CSV table of C-alpha atoms in Angstrom, one decimal:
chain,number,residue,atom,x,y,z
I,682,MET,CA,85.9,62.3,60.1
I,683,THR,CA,85.4,59.0,59.5
I,684,TYR,CA,87.1,57.0,57.3
I,685,TYR,CA,84.8,54.8,54.6
I,686,MET,CA,85.3,52.4,51.6
I,687,LEU,CA,83.9,52.4,48.0
I,688,ARG,CA,83.4,49.1,46.6
I,689,PRO,CA,82.9,49.1,43.1
I,690,GLY,CA,80.8,46.1,41.9
I,691,GLN,CA,82.8,45.2,38.7
I,692,PRO,CA,80.9,42.7,35.8
I,693,VAL,CA,82.4,39.8,35.5
I,694,GLN,CA,81.1,39.7,32.0
I,695,GLY,CA,80.6,41.9,29.0
I,696,PRO,CA,82.7,43.3,25.7
I,697,PRO,CA,85.8,44.5,26.5
I,698,MET,CA,86.5,48.3,25.7
I,699,SER,CA,88.5,48.9,22.9
I,700,ASP,CA,91.9,50.4,23.6
I,701,ASP,CA,90.5,54.3,23.1
I,702,GLU,CA,87.7,53.6,25.0
I,703,MET,CA,89.9,52.5,27.6
I,704,LYS,CA,92.3,55.5,27.5
I,705,GLU,CA,89.5,57.6,28.0
I,706,HIS,CA,87.8,55.9,30.7
I,707,LEU,CA,91.3,56.1,32.6
I,708,ARG,CA,91.7,59.5,32.1
I,709,ALA,CA,88.2,59.8,34.0
I,710,ILE,CA,89.0,58.2,36.3
I,711,GLN,CA,92.4,60.1,37.1
I,712,GLN,CA,90.9,63.1,36.8
I,713,LEU,CA,88.2,61.9,39.5
I,714,GLU,CA,90.6,60.7,41.5
I,715,ALA,CA,92.6,64.3,41.3
I,716,GLU,CA,89.4,65.9,42.3
I,717,MET,CA,89.3,63.5,45.6
I,718,LYS,CA,92.8,64.5,46.3
I,719,SER,CA,92.1,68.1,46.2
I,720,GLY,CA,89.0,67.9,48.2
I,721,GLY,CA,90.7,66.3,51.0
I,722,ALA,CA,88.8,63.1,50.5
I,723,TRP,CA,91.2,60.6,49.2
I,724,VAL,CA,93.0,58.4,51.4
I,725,PHE,CA,94.5,55.1,49.2
I,726,GLY,CA,92.6,53.8,46.0
I,727,GLY,CA,94.2,50.9,44.1
I,728,ARG,CA,92.7,48.4,41.1
I,729,LEU,CA,93.3,44.7,41.0
I,730,HIS,CA,94.0,42.3,38.8
I,731,ASP,CA,91.1,39.9,37.1
I,732,PRO,CA,89.7,37.6,39.7
I,733,ALA,CA,91.1,34.7,37.6
I,734,THR,CA,94.3,35.9,39.5
I,735,ALA,CA,92.9,35.4,42.9
I,736,THR,CA,94.2,32.8,45.0
I,737,VAL,CA,91.8,31.8,48.3
I,738,VAL,CA,93.2,30.7,51.7
I,739,ARG,CA,91.4,28.7,54.1
I,740,ALA,CA,92.2,27.1,57.5
I,741,GLU,CA,90.9,23.7,58.4
I,742,LYS,CA,91.8,22.0,61.5
I,743,ASN,CA,95.4,21.8,61.0
I,744,ASP,CA,95.4,21.9,57.2
I,745,VAL,CA,95.9,25.7,55.1
I,746,LEU,CA,94.1,25.2,52.2
I,747,THR,CA,95.1,27.0,49.0
I,748,THR,CA,91.9,27.3,45.8
I,749,ASP,CA,92.5,29.3,42.5
I,750,GLY,CA,90.1,31.7,41.3
I,751,PRO,CA,87.6,33.9,43.6
I,752,PHE,CA,85.9,31.9,46.3
I,753,ALA,CA,81.9,33.0,45.4
I,754,GLU,CA,80.6,32.4,42.2
I,755,THR,CA,78.8,36.0,41.7
I,756,LYS,CA,77.6,38.1,38.6
I,757,ASP,CA,80.3,41.1,39.8
I,758,HIS,CA,83.8,40.7,41.5
I,759,LEU,CA,86.0,43.3,43.4
I,760,GLY,CA,87.7,45.0,40.9
I,761,GLY,CA,89.3,47.7,43.2
I,762,PHE,CA,88.3,49.9,46.0
I,763,TYR,CA,89.0,53.4,47.3
I,764,LEU,CA,89.2,54.9,50.9
I,765,ILE,CA,88.3,58.0,51.5
I,766,ARG,CA,87.9,60.4,54.7
I,767,THR,CA,84.9,62.7,55.0
I,768,SER,CA,82.9,64.6,57.6
I,769,ASP,CA,80.1,62.0,57.2
I,770,LEU,CA,78.1,59.4,55.5
I,771,ASP,CA,76.5,62.0,52.9
I,772,GLY,CA,80.2,62.8,51.7
I,773,ALA,CA,80.9,59.0,51.4
I,774,LEU,CA,77.9,58.8,49.0
I,775,ALA,CA,78.3,62.0,47.1
I,776,TRP,CA,81.8,60.6,46.3
I,777,ALA,CA,79.7,57.2,45.8
I,778,GLY,CA,78.2,58.6,43.6
I,779,LYS,CA,80.5,59.9,41.0
I,780,VAL,CA,82.3,57.0,41.2
I,781,SER,CA,79.3,55.1,40.1
I,782,ALA,CA,78.5,57.8,37.2
I,783,LEU,CA,81.9,57.4,36.1
I,784,ILE,CA,82.1,53.1,35.7
I,785,ARG,CA,78.5,52.5,35.6
I,786,ALA,CA,78.9,50.0,38.8
I,787,SER,CA,77.0,50.2,41.7
I,788,ILE,CA,79.3,51.2,45.0
I,789,GLU,CA,78.8,50.2,48.4
I,790,VAL,CA,79.5,52.3,50.8
I,791,ARG,CA,81.3,51.1,54.1
I,792,PRO,CA,82.2,53.3,57.3
I,793,PHE,CA,85.3,51.6,59.1
I,794,VAL,CA,85.2,50.8,62.6
I,795,ASP,CA,86.9,53.4,65.2
I,796,GLU,CA,88.7,51.5,67.2
I,797,MET,CA,89.1,54.4,70.0
I,798,THR,CA,85.6,54.7,70.5
I,799,SER,CA,84.3,51.5,70.5
């Protein structure tokens, strides 16, 4: 079994969901996560606060610098991620397709390096 990270690209801009839309969206996410758990793929997942809450830390020479906000200026941000375990890339892509359809965003799929074999 291989571990994969599914990273949704969340748009930075867009109209906010209504309370009812948000409740339905969260219900659908919880249902998909329950499906991952019952399918044996779930390892861990989490949602993050807004990018404005980010702090970037960078060591330069003998100083450690901190800056508020996300480091990169992009059209999307890391809103959360899933860590799943599947037998192959096809399985990871199938779960990513379900997440993408649900949240209507692209999903980056990346395998973890297996430290025991590399």
